[in-house]
Structure formats: structure tokens, C-alpha cells
Short mmCIF file of C-alpha atoms in Angstrom, two decimals:
data_model
loop_
_atom_site.label_atom_id
_atom_site.label_comp_id
_atom_site.label_asym_id
_atom_site.label_seq_id
_atom_site.Cartn_x
_atom_site.Cartn_y
_atom_site.Cartn_z
CA UNK J 1 0.00 0.00 0.00
CA UNK J 2 1.34 3.44 -0.94
CA UNK J 3 2.36 5.83 1.80
CA UNK J 4 -0.18 8.65 2.08
CA UNK J 5 0.65 12.34 1.75
CA UNK J 6 -1.10 15.53 2.79
CA UNK J 7 0.22 18.28 0.53
CA UNK J 8 -0.04 21.83 1.90
CA UNK J 9 0.63 24.97 -0.17
CA UNK J 10 0.56 22.39 -2.93
CA UNK J 11 0.70 24.79 -5.88
CA UNK J 12 0.93 23.09 -9.24
CA UNK J 13 2.16 19.86 -7.64
CA UNK J 14 5.93 20.01 -8.05
CA UNK J 15 6.55 18.17 -4.80
CA UNK J 16 3.77 15.70 -5.57
CA UNK J 17 5.01 14.82 -9.06
CA UNK J 18 8.34 13.92 -7.47
CA UNK J 19 6.73 11.95 -4.64
CA UNK J 20 4.36 10.04 -6.93
CA UNK J 21 7.33 9.03 -9.09
CA UNK J 22 8.53 7.11 -6.02
CA UNK J 23 5.18 5.46 -5.39
CA UNK J 24 3.64 7.81 -2.83
CA UNK J 25 -0.01 8.89 -2.98
CA UNK J 26 -1.37 12.36 -2.20
CA UNK J 27 -4.74 12.08 -0.47
CA UNK J 28 -5.35 15.76 0.28
CA UNK J 29 -3.96 18.93 -1.31
CA UNK J 30 -4.58 22.50 -0.16
CA UNK J 31 -3.75 25.79 -1.82
CA UNK J 32 -5.29 29.26 -1.72
CA UNK J 33 -4.57 30.00 -5.40
CA UNK J 34 -7.49 28.80 -7.53
CA UNK J 35 -5.43 28.37 -10.71
CA UNK J 36 -3.06 26.09 -8.80
CA UNK J 37 -5.78 23.86 -7.41
CA UNK J 38 -7.33 23.61 -10.87
CA UNK J 39 -3.95 22.51 -12.22
CA UNK J 40 -3.45 20.05 -9.37
CA UNK J 41 -6.91 18.51 -9.74
CA UNK J 42 -6.34 18.01 -13.49
CA UNK J 43 -3.10 16.09 -12.96
CA UNK J 44 -3.91 14.23 -9.70
CA UNK J 45 -7.44 13.03 -10.28
CA UNK J 46 -7.61 10.76 -7.21
CA UNK J 47 -6.61 13.49 -4.74
CA UNK J 48 -9.08 15.52 -2.67
CA UNK J 49 -8.10 19.06 -3.72
CA UNK J 50 -9.35 22.11 -1.82
CA UNK J 51 -8.98 25.81 -2.59
CA UNK J 52 -8.46 27.33 0.84
CA UNK J 53 -5.94 29.03 3.08
CA UNK J 54 -4.17 26.93 5.71
CA UNK J 55 -5.52 28.87 8.70
CA UNK J 56 -9.06 28.79 7.34
CA UNK J 57 -8.85 25.04 6.82
CA UNK J 58 -7.34 24.45 10.27
CA UNK J 59 -10.26 26.35 11.82
CA UNK J 60 -12.96 24.68 9.72
CA UNK J 61 -13.56 21.85 12.20
CA UNK J 62 -11.82 20.01 15.02
CA UNK J 63 -9.59 17.83 12.84
CA UNK J 64 -10.29 18.11 9.11
CA UNK J 65 -7.26 16.07 8.04
CA UNK J 66 -7.16 12.43 6.91
CA UNK J 67 -4.58 10.01 8.20
CA UNK J 68 -1.25 10.39 6.44
CA UNK J 69 2.34 9.20 6.70
CA UNK J 70 3.81 12.42 5.31
CA UNK J 71 2.96 16.11 5.45
CA UNK J 72 4.79 18.29 2.98
CA UNK J 73 4.65 21.80 1.59
CA UNK J 74 6.52 24.87 0.46
CA UNK J 75 4.88 27.72 2.33
CA UNK J 76 5.14 31.11 0.58
CA UNK J 77 8.57 32.66 0.81
CA UNK J 78 8.34 36.22 -0.52
CA UNK J 79 9.20 37.82 2.83
CA UNK J 80 12.44 35.79 2.98
CA UNK J 81 13.37 35.98 -0.69
CA UNK J 82 16.37 37.93 -1.96
CA UNK J 83 13.99 39.39 -4.55
CA UNK J 84 11.36 40.44 -2.01
CA UNK J 85 11.03 43.25 0.51
CA UNK J 86 12.73 41.07 3.16
CA UNK J 87 10.71 42.54 6.03
CA UNK J 88 9.04 39.48 7.56
CA UNK J 89 7.67 41.28 10.61
CA UNK J 90 5.34 43.29 8.37
CA UNK J 91 4.38 40.41 6.08
CA UNK J 92 1.63 38.09 7.31
CA UNK J 93 2.96 35.34 5.04
CA UNK J 94 5.95 34.99 7.38
CA UNK J 95 3.80 33.08 9.87
CA UNK J 96 2.23 30.65 7.43
CA UNK J 97 4.67 28.05 8.72
CA UNK J 98 2.60 28.04 11.93
CA UNK J 99 -0.35 26.77 9.91
CA UNK J 100 1.90 24.07 8.49
CA UNK J 101 3.07 23.19 12.02
CA UNK J 102 -0.54 22.99 13.24
CA UNK J 103 -1.33 20.52 10.46
CA UNK J 104 1.68 18.41 11.51
CA UNK J 105 0.45 18.63 15.09
CA UNK J 106 -2.94 17.23 14.13
CA UNK J 107 -1.89 14.58 11.61
CA UNK J 108 1.23 13.44 13.49
CA UNK J 109 2.85 12.06 10.33
CA UNK J 110 5.90 9.84 10.37
CA UNK J 111 7.77 12.45 8.32
CA UNK J 112 7.20 16.08 7.38
CA UNK J 113 9.02 18.02 4.66
CA UNK J 114 9.07 21.80 4.30
CA UNK J 115 10.73 23.86 1.57
CA UNK J 116 11.75 27.52 1.53
CA UNK J 117 14.14 29.95 -0.14
CA UNK J 118 17.80 30.11 0.80
CA UNK J 119 17.33 33.64 2.19
CA UNK J 120 15.46 32.16 5.15
CA UNK J 121 18.73 31.05 6.75
CA UNK J 122 20.38 34.46 6.33
CA UNK J 123 17.70 37.02 7.07
CA UNK J 124 18.23 38.77 10.43
CA UNK J 125 21.11 36.44 11.27
CA UNK J 126 18.93 33.42 10.70
CA UNK J 127 16.44 34.32 13.44
CA UNK J 128 13.39 33.44 11.34
CA UNK J 129 14.93 30.11 10.42
CA UNK J 130 15.71 29.36 14.08
CA UNK J 131 12.15 30.30 15.01
CA UNK J 132 10.77 27.70 12.62
CA UNK J 133 13.16 24.99 13.78
CA UNK J 134 12.27 25.72 17.41
CA UNK J 135 8.57 25.25 16.66
CA UNK J 136 9.20 21.95 14.89
CA UNK J 137 11.55 20.61 17.55
CA UNK J 138 9.98 21.87 20.76
CA UNK J 139 6.39 22.99 20.31
CA UNK J 140 4.63 20.05 18.68
CA UNK J 141 2.65 17.48 20.65
CA UNK J 142 4.75 14.68 19.15
CA UNK J 143 8.53 14.83 19.14
CA UNK J 144 10.46 15.05 15.88
CA UNK J 145 14.12 14.91 14.98
CA UNK J 146 14.55 17.86 12.63
CA UNK J 147 17.15 18.09 9.86
CA UNK J 148 17.79 20.83 7.32
CA UNK J 149 20.01 21.39 4.32
CA UNK J 150 20.59 24.09 1.74
CA UNK J 151 20.42 22.30 -1.62
CA UNK J 152 21.02 23.41 -5.18
CA UNK J 153 18.66 21.68 -7.61
CA UNK J 154 21.42 21.70 -10.24
CA UNK J 155 23.38 19.22 -8.09
CA UNK J 156 20.60 16.66 -8.63
CA UNK J 157 20.21 16.90 -12.41
CA UNK J 158 17.79 19.82 -12.64
CA UNK J 159 19.02 22.09 -15.48
CA UNK J 160 18.70 25.19 -13.33
CA UNK J 161 20.51 27.03 -10.55
CA UNK J 162 17.97 26.92 -7.73
CA UNK J 163 19.03 27.00 -4.08
CA UNK J 164 16.45 26.13 -1.48
CA UNK J 165 16.30 25.11 2.18
CA UNK J 166 14.73 21.72 2.82
CA UNK J 167 13.57 20.92 6.37
CA UNK J 168 12.75 17.30 7.23
CA UNK J 169 11.20 16.11 10.48
CA UNK J 170 11.30 12.43 11.47
CA UNK J 171 9.00 11.29 14.26
CA UNK J 172 10.99 9.95 17.21
CA UNK J 173 9.45 6.47 17.08
CA UNK J 174 10.21 6.18 13.34
CA UNK J 175 13.92 7.04 13.35
CA UNK J 176 16.56 9.38 14.65
CA UNK J 177 18.32 10.25 11.41
CA UNK J 178 17.64 11.61 7.95
CA UNK J 179 20.41 11.59 5.37
CA UNK J 180 19.89 13.98 2.48
CA UNK J 181 20.63 12.60 -0.99
CA UNK J 182 24.17 13.00 -2.23
CA UNK J 183 24.77 15.20 -5.24
CA UNK J 184 24.81 13.48 -8.62
CA UNK J 185 25.96 16.51 -10.65
CA UNK J 186 28.50 19.31 -10.23
CA UNK J 187 30.21 22.21 -11.99
CA UNK J 188 31.84 21.00 -15.21
CA UNK J 189 35.23 22.09 -13.85
CA UNK J 190 34.85 19.64 -10.94
CA UNK J 191 33.79 16.56 -12.91
CA UNK J 192 37.26 14.98 -13.04
CA UNK J 193 37.84 15.65 -9.34
CA UNK J 194 34.49 14.37 -8.09
CA UNK J 195 33.50 11.75 -10.66
CA UNK J 196 30.02 13.30 -10.80
CA UNK J 197 28.06 14.23 -13.90
CA UNK J 198 28.29 17.81 -15.17
CA UNK J 199 25.37 20.13 -14.47
CA UNK J 200 22.61 19.55 -17.01
CA UNK J 201 22.21 21.82 -20.03
CA UNK J 202 19.01 23.83 -20.07
CA UNK J 203 19.32 24.19 -23.84
CA UNK J 204 19.14 20.42 -24.21
CA UNK J 205 16.11 20.33 -21.89
CA UNK J 206 14.12 22.60 -24.19
CA UNK J 207 15.56 22.01 -27.68
CA UNK J 208 12.58 19.80 -28.64
CA UNK J 209 10.14 22.66 -28.06
CA UNK J 210 9.10 25.10 -30.83
CA UNK J 211 11.35 28.09 -31.47
CA UNK J 212 8.48 30.56 -31.65
CA UNK J 213 5.64 29.46 -29.35
CA UNK J 214 3.26 32.35 -29.92
CA UNK J 215 1.29 33.27 -26.81
CA UNK J 216 3.45 31.25 -24.41
CA UNK J 217 5.89 33.95 -23.30
CA UNK J 218 5.63 37.53 -22.05
CA UNK J 219 6.02 40.47 -24.40
CA UNK J 220 5.64 44.12 -23.44
CA UNK J 221 2.60 45.41 -25.31
CA UNK J 222 3.03 48.65 -27.30
CA UNK J 223 5.83 50.01 -25.11
CA UNK J 224 8.09 52.72 -26.57
CA UNK J 225 11.01 51.33 -24.53
CA UNK J 226 10.74 48.08 -26.46
CA UNK J 227 10.23 44.54 -25.27
CA UNK J 228 12.77 44.78 -22.44
CA UNK J 229 12.61 47.43 -19.73
CA UNK J 230 15.66 49.24 -18.32
CA UNK J 231 15.38 46.98 -15.29
CA UNK J 232 15.46 43.83 -17.38
CA UNK J 233 18.65 44.87 -19.19
CA UNK J 234 20.34 46.03 -15.97
CA UNK J 235 21.96 42.58 -15.82
CA UNK J 236 22.82 39.66 -18.05
CA UNK J 237 19.62 37.66 -18.45
CA UNK J 238 20.96 34.88 -20.64
CA UNK J 239 22.91 31.70 -19.95
CA UNK J 240 24.68 29.66 -22.60
CA UNK J 241 22.89 26.71 -24.17
CA UNK J 242 25.22 24.19 -22.50
CA UNK J 243 24.85 25.72 -19.01
CA UNK J 244 22.16 25.46 -16.39
CA UNK J 245 19.45 28.10 -16.49
CA UNK J 246 19.06 30.95 -14.06
CA UNK J 247 16.45 30.29 -11.37
CA UNK J 248 12.98 30.07 -12.92
CA UNK J 249 11.01 32.90 -11.31
CA UNK J 250 7.28 33.34 -10.76
CA UNK J 251 6.93 36.76 -12.41
CA UNK J 252 6.62 36.39 -16.17
CA UNK J 253 8.12 39.84 -16.76
CA UNK J 254 11.38 38.79 -15.10
CA UNK J 255 11.75 35.36 -16.72
CA UNK J 256 15.17 35.10 -18.35
CA UNK J 257 16.09 34.68 -22.00
CA UNK J 258 16.05 31.66 -24.26
CA UNK J 259 19.64 30.51 -24.91
CA UNK J 260 19.12 30.84 -28.67
CA UNK J 261 18.78 34.59 -28.15
CA UNK J 262 21.90 36.65 -28.96
CA UNK J 263 24.62 37.03 -26.35
CA UNK J 264 24.48 40.04 -24.06
CA UNK J 265 27.47 42.25 -23.24
CA UNK J 266 28.03 44.93 -20.63
CA UNK J 267 27.53 48.41 -22.11
CA UNK J 268 28.28 50.41 -18.97
CA UNK J 269 28.46 49.97 -15.20
CA UNK J 270 28.10 52.45 -12.36
CA UNK J 271 28.09 50.18 -9.33
CA UNK J 272 30.05 52.73 -7.31
CA UNK J 273 26.94 54.93 -7.24
CA UNK J 274 24.45 52.13 -6.81
CA UNK J 275 23.81 48.82 -8.55
CA UNK J 276 23.04 50.20 -12.01
CA UNK J 277 24.35 48.55 -15.13
CA UNK J 278 23.30 48.48 -18.77
CA UNK J 279 23.60 45.36 -20.89
CA UNK J 280 22.93 45.16 -24.62
CA UNK J 281 22.39 42.44 -27.19
CA UNK J 282 25.18 41.52 -29.58
CA UNK J 283 25.08 39.89 -33.01
CA UNK J 284 26.62 36.66 -31.67
CA UNK J 285 24.64 33.42 -31.37
CA UNK J 286 26.80 30.91 -29.53
CA UNK J 287 24.03 28.30 -29.28
CA UNK J 288 24.94 27.27 -32.86
CA UNK J 289 27.96 25.46 -31.40
CA UNK J 290 25.60 23.07 -29.58
CA UNK J 291 22.41 23.11 -31.65
CA UNK J 292 23.15 24.38 -35.17
CA UNK J 293 19.73 23.29 -36.34
CA UNK J 294 17.95 25.55 -33.82
CA UNK J 295 17.02 28.94 -35.32
CA UNK J 296 18.54 32.22 -34.19
CA UNK J 297 15.97 34.05 -32.08
CA UNK J 298 15.90 37.54 -33.57
CA UNK J 299 14.47 39.47 -31.88
CA UNK J 300 15.44 37.79 -28.58
CA UNK J 301 12.69 36.53 -26.33
CA UNK J 302 12.03 35.36 -22.81
CA UNK J 303 11.56 31.67 -22.06
CA UNK J 304 8.04 30.34 -22.61
CA UNK J 305 6.01 28.80 -19.80
CA UNK J 306 6.41 25.38 -21.45
CA UNK J 307 10.20 25.82 -21.52
CA UNK J 308 10.22 26.91 -17.88
CA UNK J 309 8.21 23.83 -16.97
CA UNK J 310 10.75 21.61 -18.74
CA UNK J 311 13.62 23.36 -16.96
CA UNK J 312 11.78 22.79 -13.68
CA UNK J 313 11.55 19.07 -14.70
CA UNK J 314 7.78 18.85 -14.83
CA UNK J 315 6.63 15.90 -16.99
CA UNK J 316 6.02 16.54 -20.68
CA UNK J 317 2.23 16.22 -20.31
CA UNK J 318 2.08 18.96 -17.67
CA UNK J 319 -0.06 21.94 -18.61
CA UNK J 320 -1.10 24.45 -15.94
CA UNK J 321 -4.48 26.15 -15.79
CA UNK J 322 -5.01 29.92 -15.69
CA UNK J 323 -3.89 32.86 -17.80
CA UNK J 324 -0.30 33.41 -18.92
CA UNK J 325 0.79 35.21 -15.73
CA UNK J 326 -0.80 32.49 -13.57
CA UNK J 327 0.93 29.72 -15.51
CA UNK J 328 4.34 31.31 -14.89
CA UNK J 329 3.49 31.95 -11.23
CA UNK J 330 2.67 28.28 -10.63
CA UNK J 331 5.76 27.02 -12.44
CA UNK J 332 8.14 29.50 -10.82
CA UNK J 333 6.87 28.78 -7.31
CA UNK J 334 7.17 25.00 -7.64
CA UNK J 335 9.73 22.63 -6.21
CA UNK J 336 11.41 20.84 -9.14
CA UNK J 337 9.88 17.35 -9.29
CA UNK J 338 13.26 15.71 -9.99
CA UNK J 339 14.76 17.26 -6.84
CA UNK J 340 11.77 16.13 -4.78
CA UNK J 341 12.05 12.62 -6.19
CA UNK J 342 15.61 12.34 -4.88
CA UNK J 343 14.47 13.44 -1.42
CA UNK J 344 11.56 11.01 -1.42
CA UNK J 345 13.91 8.13 -2.20
CA UNK J 346 15.55 8.87 1.16
CA UNK J 347 12.16 9.12 2.85
CA UNK J 348 11.30 5.66 1.54
CA UNK J 349 14.39 4.29 3.23
CA UNK J 350 13.11 5.55 6.60
CA UNK J 351 9.58 4.26 6.11
#
């Protein structure tokens, strides 16, 4: 019989795709974002999917949760993100982990898994991270051994640089140790030294997709500044075809460039008086070295939602619900399924 999962802040199901690949079964999924729950329900037809906030669901009745072996979720992270305002005291989302902890308290799973951005461990000298660990270790009705690790998805075969904190709790009667999966990939320069595989190419992950997927990527409508704002070109937004991608983000305006776009070069820099830079496009297309059959993208374009989903390692049949902005939001907020699958292999060893 498959181990049962309650998936909180479930989003488009990134964690669940990874868990189901290892034979787990999600019995309940909660998310406040209607487009996400519509996406989840379409892909996980046997799961009870509810569109609700965690606190509202916790208050709905005495114990609304089914029995489950695992509770997992990536509670919203904007207040801890390097790209956010980073002022958690004034952001109510900072305390959503308490709703997650309350669910753990009620379900008493054998294992719980929480995911958050890397900035959580650094913000205010790690005080918000310590606060969460203290709740999980000392304030639940059942005792858990709690383990955490900062992981980079690229180290596990995901063609993307994506650093996240993973927190795993193991119920005392189940075990006293959790060993995170060892890296399978590394920087190309370290391959000979480590014997690991080189980081995966994001160009190879998306080369099978159409070069001009009309309607699947963001374009600035009728803007005199052109398709890319001053903010967008204030940094290099393009990685080479043979490299991992930048982190896939949730805002479709800030999604980075397809590697078949022309190279960017630094036009000017004034970091001494702030962080301002100006990058410009060149006439060089270095992707032809790796995929000569792939067209030159002129004009350059951002990655499409389908390409972002492939870089996140969603399965090929995955198609999110909602409008274009909502599709990107779901994909950018997800845990890469391939990364989650590696973690769930270790969970299976405990169970």
C-alpha cells in the first residue's frame, strides 16, 4: 500500500510529481490559489483538492485532516526571498509556517518536509529560520528529529541554478536520522575531481520545443522602450545553451532569455553609485555550437512557460491552468519534481 501524503501549499504539484514518481499517494492537497488547485486537480485526479488558506482550513472543524504518513509543503517565501522586501515582521505570510506546524500537530505524520528559499537562513542572522526549527523541535505534541540542508537543484540533475532550504522532520518512534541525498551533478570544472556528472544543459532540456511558441511567453505590449525594460537589461539575463538556467522565477516579466537569443554584453556599469548597469544584445549566437539546427531568435525573447516547466523538470504532459501570468506563477513557485524525487527516495528508506 502506498504511503499517504497531505500536501499543503501544494501549488501546481511540483513536490507531488516527485513523490508520486517514487510510489507515494497524495490524499489531500490544499492551496489558496485557484489556478493552482485547478492545475493540481487536473493532474492528480484521485486526490481531494481544496482551494483554501491553511488557517481557514485548520479552523474549519476540530480535525479536518485524513490520516497520512507524510505532510509536505513549500509555504510562501516572498518575505524571505532575496527578490522580495525582506521585512518578515510586516508580512503576514511569514507566519504561514505556523499553519503548516498545526497541520503536523494534528496529523502526526511519520515524516514532514518543508521547503523555503535560501534567504530564510540568512535574514536577520537566521532568526526566522531558528524560530521555525524551534517550533518543529519543541512545540509540537509529538517529538520530531529535525534536519535541514541548503540544496542546489542543479546538483541533482535539474538544469537550473535553484538554491532552497529543505527541512525534514522524522517522528521519534520512526527514526533518529535523515540523510539527504548525495549530489549526482557538479560544476563541469569539478567533474574529473568528483567523478560526478556535469550540471545539465538547459538548452538540451528545451531544444525539442518550438522556437516561436506564440502566446506562451511575455512580451511588453506597445511600449516605446521596447520589449525589455531598463530593469530587465540592468543585468545579463541569458545563460549559454550548455549551461544550467538561471532560477525560474514566478513573475513572467522577469523570466530570463532563451539561450538561442543573442549574447548580451556589458555596455556600462556604475556600481560605485548604486547597482546600475546596462547590458545590450550583440550579433553573436553561440548556441549554434551546440544546436546548429535551432534557429537564431531575432528578436530575442524570454523563455516560454512550457520551456520553464521543462527546466523545472515537470513531466512533458504537464499543462497548468489559468492565464499566462498564472501559468508562470505556478511554475516559478514549484519545487522541481526531480529534486523532490531524490528526497523522497531517502524518505522511503526511513519508512
